Short mmCIF file of N, CA and C and ligand atoms in Angstrom, two decimals:
data_model
loop_
_atom_site.label_atom_id
_atom_site.label_comp_id
_atom_site.label_asym_id
_atom_site.label_seq_id
_atom_site.Cartn_x
_atom_site.Cartn_y
_atom_site.Cartn_z
N MET F 1260 1.48 -35.68 -26.02
CA MET F 1260 1.49 -34.52 -25.12
C MET F 1260 1.32 -33.22 -25.90
N HIS F 1261 0.54 -32.35 -25.39
CA HIS F 1261 0.33 -31.07 -26.05
C HIS F 1261 1.20 -30.00 -25.40
N ALA F 1262 1.55 -29.04 -26.21
CA ALA F 1262 2.38 -27.95 -25.70
C ALA F 1262 1.67 -27.25 -24.54
N SER F 1263 0.35 -27.14 -24.64
CA SER F 1263 -0.39 -26.42 -23.59
C SER F 1263 -0.27 -27.14 -22.24
N PHE F 1264 -0.14 -28.49 -22.31
CA PHE F 1264 0.03 -29.25 -21.09
C PHE F 1264 1.34 -28.84 -20.39
N PHE F 1265 2.42 -28.78 -21.19
CA PHE F 1265 3.71 -28.38 -20.61
C PHE F 1265 3.67 -26.94 -20.12
N THR F 1266 3.02 -26.08 -20.89
CA THR F 1266 2.93 -24.67 -20.49
C THR F 1266 2.23 -24.57 -19.14
N ALA F 1267 1.13 -25.31 -19.01
CA ALA F 1267 0.38 -25.26 -17.75
C ALA F 1267 1.26 -25.76 -16.60
N ARG F 1268 2.03 -26.84 -16.86
CA ARG F 1268 2.91 -27.36 -15.80
C ARG F 1268 3.98 -26.35 -15.44
N LEU F 1269 4.55 -25.68 -16.45
CA LEU F 1269 5.59 -24.69 -16.16
C LEU F 1269 5.03 -23.54 -15.34
N VAL F 1270 3.83 -23.10 -15.67
CA VAL F 1270 3.21 -22.01 -14.92
C VAL F 1270 2.99 -22.45 -13.48
N ALA F 1271 2.52 -23.69 -13.31
CA ALA F 1271 2.28 -24.20 -11.96
C ALA F 1271 3.59 -24.28 -11.18
N LEU F 1272 4.65 -24.77 -11.84
CA LEU F 1272 5.94 -24.88 -11.14
C LEU F 1272 6.47 -23.50 -10.78
N ALA F 1273 6.30 -22.54 -11.67
CA ALA F 1273 6.76 -21.18 -11.37
C ALA F 1273 6.01 -20.62 -10.18
N ALA F 1274 4.71 -20.91 -10.11
CA ALA F 1274 3.91 -20.42 -8.98
C ALA F 1274 4.39 -21.03 -7.68
N ILE F 1275 4.69 -22.35 -7.72
CA ILE F 1275 5.18 -23.01 -6.51
C ILE F 1275 6.53 -22.41 -6.10
N ALA F 1276 7.41 -22.22 -7.09
CA ALA F 1276 8.74 -21.67 -6.79
C ALA F 1276 8.61 -20.29 -6.17
N SER F 1277 7.68 -19.49 -6.66
CA SER F 1277 7.56 -18.13 -6.14
C SER F 1277 7.03 -18.15 -4.71
N VAL F 1278 6.14 -19.08 -4.41
CA VAL F 1278 5.62 -19.16 -3.04
C VAL F 1278 6.72 -19.62 -2.10
N VAL F 1279 7.50 -20.62 -2.54
CA VAL F 1279 8.57 -21.16 -1.69
C VAL F 1279 9.61 -20.08 -1.37
N SER F 1280 9.92 -19.25 -2.36
CA SER F 1280 10.95 -18.24 -2.14
C SER F 1280 10.39 -16.99 -1.46
N GLY F 1281 9.09 -16.95 -1.19
CA GLY F 1281 8.49 -15.78 -0.58
C GLY F 1281 8.32 -14.65 -1.58
N GLN F 1282 8.55 -14.97 -2.84
CA GLN F 1282 8.53 -13.95 -3.88
C GLN F 1282 7.15 -13.88 -4.53
N SER F 1283 6.29 -13.04 -3.99
CA SER F 1283 5.03 -12.87 -4.68
C SER F 1283 5.30 -12.07 -5.94
N VAL F 1284 4.38 -12.10 -6.86
CA VAL F 1284 4.55 -11.35 -8.10
C VAL F 1284 4.21 -9.90 -7.81
N LEU F 1285 5.20 -9.04 -7.92
CA LEU F 1285 4.96 -7.63 -7.65
C LEU F 1285 4.34 -6.98 -8.87
N PRO F 1286 3.54 -5.94 -8.65
CA PRO F 1286 2.94 -5.26 -9.80
C PRO F 1286 4.01 -4.62 -10.69
N ALA F 1287 3.66 -4.40 -11.93
CA ALA F 1287 4.57 -3.73 -12.86
C ALA F 1287 4.93 -2.35 -12.32
N ARG F 1288 6.15 -1.92 -12.58
CA ARG F 1288 6.63 -0.61 -12.17
C ARG F 1288 6.56 -0.40 -10.66
N CYS F 1289 6.76 -1.49 -9.91
CA CYS F 1289 6.81 -1.35 -8.45
C CYS F 1289 8.03 -0.52 -8.08
N ASP F 1290 7.80 0.52 -7.31
CA ASP F 1290 8.84 1.49 -6.96
C ASP F 1290 9.67 1.05 -5.76
N ARG F 1291 8.99 0.46 -4.79
CA ARG F 1291 9.63 0.07 -3.52
C ARG F 1291 8.95 -1.21 -3.05
N ASN F 1292 9.70 -2.05 -2.36
CA ASN F 1292 9.07 -3.25 -1.78
C ASN F 1292 9.62 -3.48 -0.39
N VAL F 1293 8.94 -4.33 0.36
CA VAL F 1293 9.37 -4.67 1.71
C VAL F 1293 9.03 -6.12 1.97
N THR F 1294 9.81 -6.75 2.84
CA THR F 1294 9.55 -8.13 3.21
C THR F 1294 8.83 -8.16 4.56
N VAL F 1295 7.72 -8.85 4.61
CA VAL F 1295 6.91 -8.92 5.84
C VAL F 1295 7.68 -9.68 6.92
N ARG F 1296 7.68 -9.10 8.13
CA ARG F 1296 8.34 -9.73 9.27
C ARG F 1296 7.30 -10.11 10.31
N ALA F 1297 7.70 -10.93 11.26
CA ALA F 1297 6.78 -11.37 12.31
C ALA F 1297 6.17 -10.16 13.02
N GLY F 1298 4.89 -10.20 13.26
CA GLY F 1298 4.22 -9.15 14.01
C GLY F 1298 3.79 -7.96 13.17
N ASP F 1299 4.15 -7.94 11.89
CA ASP F 1299 3.76 -6.81 11.04
C ASP F 1299 2.25 -6.72 10.88
N THR F 1300 1.77 -5.50 10.80
CA THR F 1300 0.39 -5.22 10.39
C THR F 1300 0.49 -4.28 9.20
N CYS F 1301 -0.59 -4.11 8.49
CA CYS F 1301 -0.53 -3.19 7.33
C CYS F 1301 -0.18 -1.78 7.79
N ASP F 1302 -0.84 -1.29 8.84
CA ASP F 1302 -0.55 0.09 9.25
C ASP F 1302 0.85 0.23 9.83
N ALA F 1303 1.38 -0.81 10.46
CA ALA F 1303 2.76 -0.75 10.95
C ALA F 1303 3.73 -0.69 9.78
N ILE F 1304 3.47 -1.47 8.75
CA ILE F 1304 4.31 -1.43 7.54
C ILE F 1304 4.20 -0.06 6.89
N SER F 1305 2.99 0.47 6.84
CA SER F 1305 2.79 1.79 6.23
C SER F 1305 3.55 2.86 7.00
N ALA F 1306 3.41 2.84 8.33
CA ALA F 1306 4.08 3.85 9.15
C ALA F 1306 5.59 3.76 9.03
N ALA F 1307 6.11 2.54 9.03
CA ALA F 1307 7.57 2.35 8.99
C ALA F 1307 8.16 2.72 7.63
N ASN F 1308 7.34 2.69 6.60
CA ASN F 1308 7.88 2.91 5.25
C ASN F 1308 7.33 4.16 4.56
N SER F 1309 6.62 5.00 5.31
CA SER F 1309 6.04 6.21 4.72
C SER F 1309 5.20 5.89 3.48
N VAL F 1310 4.21 5.05 3.72
CA VAL F 1310 3.23 4.70 2.69
C VAL F 1310 1.86 4.94 3.31
N SER F 1311 0.94 5.53 2.58
CA SER F 1311 -0.37 5.73 3.17
C SER F 1311 -1.12 4.40 3.27
N THR F 1312 -2.05 4.35 4.21
CA THR F 1312 -2.91 3.18 4.37
C THR F 1312 -3.63 2.89 3.05
N TYR F 1313 -4.10 3.95 2.41
CA TYR F 1313 -4.81 3.80 1.13
C TYR F 1313 -3.88 3.22 0.06
N GLN F 1314 -2.67 3.78 -0.05
CA GLN F 1314 -1.76 3.33 -1.12
C GLN F 1314 -1.35 1.88 -0.93
N LEU F 1315 -1.03 1.49 0.31
CA LEU F 1315 -0.62 0.09 0.55
C LEU F 1315 -1.75 -0.86 0.13
N ALA F 1316 -2.99 -0.51 0.50
CA ALA F 1316 -4.12 -1.37 0.17
C ALA F 1316 -4.37 -1.40 -1.33
N THR F 1317 -4.25 -0.25 -1.98
CA THR F 1317 -4.55 -0.18 -3.41
C THR F 1317 -3.50 -0.90 -4.24
N VAL F 1318 -2.24 -0.67 -3.90
CA VAL F 1318 -1.16 -1.31 -4.65
C VAL F 1318 -1.24 -2.84 -4.51
N ASN F 1319 -1.74 -3.30 -3.37
CA ASN F 1319 -1.77 -4.74 -3.09
C ASN F 1319 -3.18 -5.32 -3.14
N SER F 1320 -4.07 -4.65 -3.85
CA SER F 1320 -5.43 -5.19 -3.95
C SER F 1320 -5.35 -6.55 -4.65
N GLY F 1321 -6.02 -7.53 -4.11
CA GLY F 1321 -5.93 -8.88 -4.67
C GLY F 1321 -4.81 -9.69 -4.05
N VAL F 1322 -3.92 -9.02 -3.29
CA VAL F 1322 -2.83 -9.74 -2.61
C VAL F 1322 -3.08 -9.70 -1.11
N ILE F 1323 -3.28 -8.49 -0.60
CA ILE F 1323 -3.60 -8.33 0.82
C ILE F 1323 -5.12 -8.16 0.91
N ASP F 1324 -5.77 -8.93 1.78
CA ASP F 1324 -7.23 -8.82 1.86
C ASP F 1324 -7.63 -7.57 2.65
N SER F 1325 -8.93 -7.24 2.61
CA SER F 1325 -9.37 -5.95 3.15
C SER F 1325 -9.17 -5.85 4.66
N ALA F 1326 -9.16 -6.97 5.36
CA ALA F 1326 -8.92 -6.93 6.80
C ALA F 1326 -7.42 -7.00 7.11
N CYS F 1327 -6.61 -7.16 6.07
CA CYS F 1327 -5.16 -7.31 6.23
C CYS F 1327 -4.81 -8.41 7.22
N ASP F 1328 -5.46 -9.57 7.07
CA ASP F 1328 -5.13 -10.67 7.97
C ASP F 1328 -4.50 -11.85 7.23
N ASN F 1329 -4.01 -11.59 6.01
CA ASN F 1329 -3.37 -12.69 5.27
C ASN F 1329 -1.90 -12.40 4.93
N LEU F 1330 -1.27 -11.49 5.67
CA LEU F 1330 0.18 -11.29 5.49
C LEU F 1330 0.89 -12.53 6.00
N TYR F 1331 2.04 -12.85 5.40
CA TYR F 1331 2.83 -13.95 5.97
C TYR F 1331 4.30 -13.56 5.98
N ILE F 1332 5.01 -14.10 6.94
CA ILE F 1332 6.42 -13.78 7.12
C ILE F 1332 7.19 -14.17 5.86
N GLY F 1333 8.01 -13.25 5.39
CA GLY F 1333 8.81 -13.51 4.19
C GLY F 1333 8.14 -13.05 2.91
N GLU F 1334 6.86 -12.71 3.01
CA GLU F 1334 6.15 -12.21 1.82
C GLU F 1334 6.77 -10.87 1.39
N ILE F 1335 6.93 -10.70 0.11
CA ILE F 1335 7.45 -9.44 -0.42
C ILE F 1335 6.27 -8.67 -1.00
N ILE F 1336 6.05 -7.49 -0.48
CA ILE F 1336 4.92 -6.69 -0.98
C ILE F 1336 5.43 -5.37 -1.54
N CYS F 1337 4.69 -4.87 -2.50
CA CYS F 1337 5.04 -3.60 -3.14
C CYS F 1337 4.48 -2.46 -2.30
N LEU F 1338 5.23 -1.37 -2.23
CA LEU F 1338 4.80 -0.21 -1.43
C LEU F 1338 4.26 0.93 -2.29
N GLY F 1339 4.67 0.99 -3.53
CA GLY F 1339 4.21 2.08 -4.38
C GLY F 1339 4.56 1.82 -5.83
N ILE F 1340 3.77 2.41 -6.70
CA ILE F 1340 3.99 2.29 -8.14
C ILE F 1340 4.71 3.55 -8.62
N SER F 1341 5.71 3.35 -9.42
CA SER F 1341 6.50 4.47 -9.93
C SER F 1341 5.59 5.54 -10.55
N GLY F 1342 5.80 6.78 -10.14
CA GLY F 1342 5.00 7.89 -10.65
C GLY F 1342 3.74 8.15 -9.85
N GLN F 1343 3.33 7.17 -9.02
CA GLN F 1343 2.13 7.32 -8.19
C GLN F 1343 2.47 7.00 -6.74
N ASP F 1344 3.74 7.18 -6.42
CA ASP F 1344 4.21 6.72 -5.12
C ASP F 1344 4.38 7.89 -4.16
N CYS F 1345 3.35 8.14 -3.37
CA CYS F 1345 3.44 9.18 -2.34
C CYS F 1345 4.28 8.66 -1.18
N ASN F 1346 5.36 9.34 -0.87
CA ASN F 1346 6.20 8.89 0.25
C ASN F 1346 6.33 9.97 1.34
N VAL F 1347 5.42 10.93 1.32
CA VAL F 1347 5.36 11.95 2.37
C VAL F 1347 4.07 11.67 3.14
N THR F 1348 4.21 11.26 4.39
CA THR F 1348 3.03 10.75 5.11
C THR F 1348 2.99 11.24 6.56
N HIS F 1349 1.85 11.05 7.18
CA HIS F 1349 1.66 11.34 8.60
C HIS F 1349 0.87 10.21 9.22
N VAL F 1350 1.34 9.74 10.38
CA VAL F 1350 0.61 8.71 11.12
C VAL F 1350 -0.36 9.43 12.06
N LEU F 1351 -1.64 9.19 11.90
CA LEU F 1351 -2.64 9.89 12.71
C LEU F 1351 -2.49 9.57 14.19
N GLN F 1352 -2.51 10.64 14.99
CA GLN F 1352 -2.47 10.52 16.44
C GLN F 1352 -3.87 10.85 16.98
N THR F 1353 -4.15 10.43 18.18
CA THR F 1353 -5.42 10.80 18.81
C THR F 1353 -5.53 12.32 18.84
N GLY F 1354 -6.66 12.84 18.42
CA GLY F 1354 -6.87 14.29 18.44
C GLY F 1354 -6.58 14.97 17.11
N ASP F 1355 -5.86 14.28 16.23
CA ASP F 1355 -5.63 14.85 14.90
C ASP F 1355 -6.95 14.98 14.15
N THR F 1356 -7.05 16.03 13.37
CA THR F 1356 -8.17 16.15 12.43
C THR F 1356 -7.55 16.29 11.04
N CYS F 1357 -8.36 16.11 10.03
CA CYS F 1357 -7.81 16.31 8.68
C CYS F 1357 -7.32 17.74 8.52
N PHE F 1358 -8.06 18.67 9.11
CA PHE F 1358 -7.65 20.07 8.99
C PHE F 1358 -6.32 20.30 9.68
N SER F 1359 -6.16 19.76 10.90
CA SER F 1359 -4.89 19.98 11.61
C SER F 1359 -3.72 19.29 10.88
N VAL F 1360 -3.98 18.14 10.31
CA VAL F 1360 -2.92 17.42 9.58
C VAL F 1360 -2.54 18.19 8.32
N ALA F 1361 -3.54 18.68 7.60
CA ALA F 1361 -3.26 19.44 6.38
C ALA F 1361 -2.51 20.73 6.71
N THR F 1362 -2.95 21.39 7.76
CA THR F 1362 -2.31 22.64 8.17
C THR F 1362 -0.85 22.40 8.55
N ALA F 1363 -0.62 21.36 9.35
CA ALA F 1363 0.75 21.05 9.77
C ALA F 1363 1.64 20.70 8.57
N ALA F 1364 1.04 20.07 7.56
CA ALA F 1364 1.80 19.69 6.37
C ALA F 1364 1.94 20.85 5.39
N GLY F 1365 1.18 21.92 5.64
CA GLY F 1365 1.25 23.07 4.74
C GLY F 1365 0.58 22.82 3.40
N ILE F 1366 -0.47 22.01 3.41
CA ILE F 1366 -1.18 21.70 2.16
C ILE F 1366 -2.67 22.01 2.32
N PRO F 1367 -3.36 22.28 1.22
CA PRO F 1367 -4.81 22.48 1.30
C PRO F 1367 -5.52 21.19 1.73
N LEU F 1368 -6.60 21.35 2.47
CA LEU F 1368 -7.40 20.20 2.89
C LEU F 1368 -7.82 19.35 1.69
N ASN F 1369 -8.16 20.00 0.58
CA ASN F 1369 -8.60 19.26 -0.61
C ASN F 1369 -7.49 18.37 -1.16
N THR F 1370 -6.24 18.80 -1.02
CA THR F 1370 -5.12 17.97 -1.48
C THR F 1370 -5.01 16.73 -0.61
N LEU F 1371 -5.17 16.93 0.70
CA LEU F 1371 -5.13 15.78 1.62
C LEU F 1371 -6.25 14.79 1.27
N LEU F 1372 -7.44 15.31 1.04
CA LEU F 1372 -8.57 14.43 0.73
C LEU F 1372 -8.38 13.75 -0.62
N ALA F 1373 -7.81 14.47 -1.59
CA ALA F 1373 -7.59 13.89 -2.92
C ALA F 1373 -6.59 12.73 -2.86
N ASN F 1374 -5.57 12.88 -2.03
CA ASN F 1374 -4.54 11.85 -1.95
C ASN F 1374 -4.92 10.67 -1.05
N ASN F 1375 -6.03 10.83 -0.31
CA ASN F 1375 -6.46 9.76 0.59
C ASN F 1375 -7.96 9.51 0.37
N PRO F 1376 -8.30 8.90 -0.77
CA PRO F 1376 -9.72 8.76 -1.14
C PRO F 1376 -10.53 7.88 -0.20
N ASN F 1377 -9.86 7.16 0.68
CA ASN F 1377 -10.57 6.34 1.67
C ASN F 1377 -11.13 7.20 2.81
N VAL F 1378 -10.69 8.45 2.89
CA VAL F 1378 -11.16 9.35 3.95
C VAL F 1378 -12.40 10.08 3.45
N ASN F 1379 -13.48 10.10 4.22
CA ASN F 1379 -14.68 10.78 3.75
C ASN F 1379 -14.52 12.30 3.85
N SER F 1380 -15.42 13.02 3.21
CA SER F 1380 -15.22 14.46 3.02
C SER F 1380 -15.23 15.23 4.34
N ASN F 1381 -15.88 14.69 5.36
CA ASN F 1381 -15.84 15.37 6.66
C ASN F 1381 -14.86 14.72 7.64
N CYS F 1382 -14.11 13.76 7.12
CA CYS F 1382 -13.00 13.18 7.88
C CYS F 1382 -13.46 12.50 9.17
N THR F 1383 -14.61 11.85 9.11
CA THR F 1383 -15.12 11.20 10.31
C THR F 1383 -14.76 9.72 10.38
N ASN F 1384 -14.13 9.19 9.33
CA ASN F 1384 -13.86 7.75 9.32
C ASN F 1384 -12.37 7.41 9.46
N VAL F 1385 -11.59 8.32 10.04
CA VAL F 1385 -10.16 8.05 10.24
C VAL F 1385 -9.93 7.52 11.66
N TYR F 1386 -8.75 6.97 11.91
CA TYR F 1386 -8.47 6.38 13.22
C TYR F 1386 -6.99 6.54 13.55
N PRO F 1387 -6.66 6.63 14.83
CA PRO F 1387 -5.25 6.72 15.22
C PRO F 1387 -4.47 5.52 14.68
N GLY F 1388 -3.32 5.79 14.12
CA GLY F 1388 -2.51 4.73 13.53
C GLY F 1388 -2.67 4.64 12.03
N GLU F 1389 -3.74 5.25 11.52
CA GLU F 1389 -3.92 5.29 10.06
C GLU F 1389 -2.84 6.20 9.48
N VAL F 1390 -2.35 5.85 8.30
CA VAL F 1390 -1.29 6.65 7.68
C VAL F 1390 -1.88 7.40 6.48
N LEU F 1391 -1.71 8.73 6.48
CA LEU F 1391 -2.23 9.55 5.39
C LEU F 1391 -1.09 10.10 4.55
N CYS F 1392 -1.31 10.18 3.26
CA CYS F 1392 -0.37 10.87 2.35
C CYS F 1392 -0.56 12.37 2.58
N THR F 1393 0.53 13.06 2.89
CA THR F 1393 0.46 14.51 3.15
C THR F 1393 1.31 15.29 2.14
N ALA F 1394 1.57 14.69 1.00
CA ALA F 1394 2.35 15.38 -0.03
C ALA F 1394 1.57 16.55 -0.62
N SER F 1395 2.30 17.53 -1.13
CA SER F 1395 1.64 18.66 -1.78
C SER F 1395 1.26 18.32 -3.22
N GLN F 1396 1.94 17.33 -3.77
CA GLN F 1396 1.60 16.85 -5.13
C GLN F 1396 0.41 15.90 -5.02
N ILE F 1397 -0.47 15.92 -6.01
CA ILE F 1397 -1.59 14.97 -6.01
C ILE F 1397 -1.20 13.74 -6.82
N TYR F 1398 -1.24 12.58 -6.15
CA TYR F 1398 -0.82 11.32 -6.75
C TYR F 1398 -1.99 10.47 -7.22
N VAL F 1399 -3.15 10.67 -6.63
CA VAL F 1399 -4.29 9.81 -6.92
C VAL F 1399 -5.18 10.51 -7.95
N ASN F 1400 -5.46 9.84 -9.06
CA ASN F 1400 -6.32 10.51 -10.04
C ASN F 1400 -7.66 9.82 -10.17
C1 NAG Q 1471 12.86 -5.08 -3.88
O1 NAG Q 1471 13.62 -3.93 -3.61
C2 NAG Q 1471 15.02 -4.12 -3.67
C3 NAG Q 1471 15.69 -2.85 -3.26
O2 NAG Q 1471 15.29 -2.49 -1.98
C4 NAG Q 1471 15.41 -4.55 -5.07
O3 NAG Q 1471 16.79 -4.82 -5.11
C5 NAG Q 1471 14.63 -5.76 -5.46
O4 NAG Q 1471 14.90 -6.07 -6.81
C6 NAG Q 1471 13.15 -5.56 -5.28
N1 NAG Q 1471 12.46 -6.80 -5.53
C7 NAG Q 1471 11.63 -6.94 -6.52
C8 NAG Q 1471 11.02 -8.29 -6.65
O5 NAG Q 1471 11.34 -6.03 -7.29
C1 NAG Q 1472 10.32 10.23 -2.15
O1 NAG Q 1472 10.12 10.17 -3.54
C2 NAG Q 1472 10.86 11.15 -4.24
C3 NAG Q 1472 10.40 11.09 -5.68
O2 NAG Q 1472 10.42 9.80 -6.18
C4 NAG Q 1472 12.34 10.84 -4.06
O3 NAG Q 1472 13.10 11.80 -4.74
C5 NAG Q 1472 12.67 10.87 -2.57
O4 NAG Q 1472 14.00 10.48 -2.39
C6 NAG Q 1472 11.77 9.94 -1.80
N1 NAG Q 1472 12.00 10.14 -0.38
C7 NAG Q 1472 12.16 9.12 0.43
C8 NAG Q 1472 12.34 9.45 1.87
O5 NAG Q 1472 12.15 7.96 0.04
C1 NAG Q 1473 -19.68 12.73 6.47
O1 NAG Q 1473 -19.54 12.55 5.07
C2 NAG Q 1473 -20.15 11.36 4.61
C3 NAG Q 1473 -19.83 11.26 3.12
O2 NAG Q 1473 -18.51 11.58 2.85
C4 NAG Q 1473 -21.61 11.37 4.87
O3 NAG Q 1473 -22.17 10.14 4.46
C5 NAG Q 1473 -21.88 11.58 6.35
O4 NAG Q 1473 -23.25 11.72 6.56
C6 NAG Q 1473 -21.15 12.81 6.85
N1 NAG Q 1473 -21.29 12.89 8.30
C7 NAG Q 1473 -21.48 14.03 8.94
C8 NAG Q 1473 -21.56 13.96 10.41
O5 NAG Q 1473 -21.56 15.10 8.34
#
């Protein structure tokens, strides 16, 4: 038997154990986490935890797919990375514009756009229920 054989088995067993316990491997320096419950959607999790739609997707790239249809009950997901964790947010309502959201938050439009790189420069690709980071600090570089 080779050591690499045992190492591979241990890695496999650890992976099985983590799936059974609902413990996905969280990214390094994860600031906050949440356990997925029945009926959760990505934007519902974002709204409930003050995480932007962009941040939730970015922090969980490779874990949550782009359509967000692979969440499972008991899954533990990271909400933000320490030092890059915007927790000041706004859930878009019908009729909101980027300008109105930025104005209400008291921040420049450019700050809103910088913190939400998924939003195009004329803000035509947003939707009600989307969660935007409205912090005055810029978190996304
Ligand atoms: C998830 O967050 C809780 C605090 O809310 C913490 O005690 C726990 O260690 C975190 N889990 C992981 C895997 O980091
Ligand atoms: C938001 O993050 C800041 C900085 O990490 C922290 O001081 C504050 O308590 C957080 N607010 C909430 C509501 O979690
Ligand atoms: C909005 O901006 C995007 C790029 O951010 C551009 O492709 C699109 O043509 C613009 N639409 C309008 C109506 O200006």
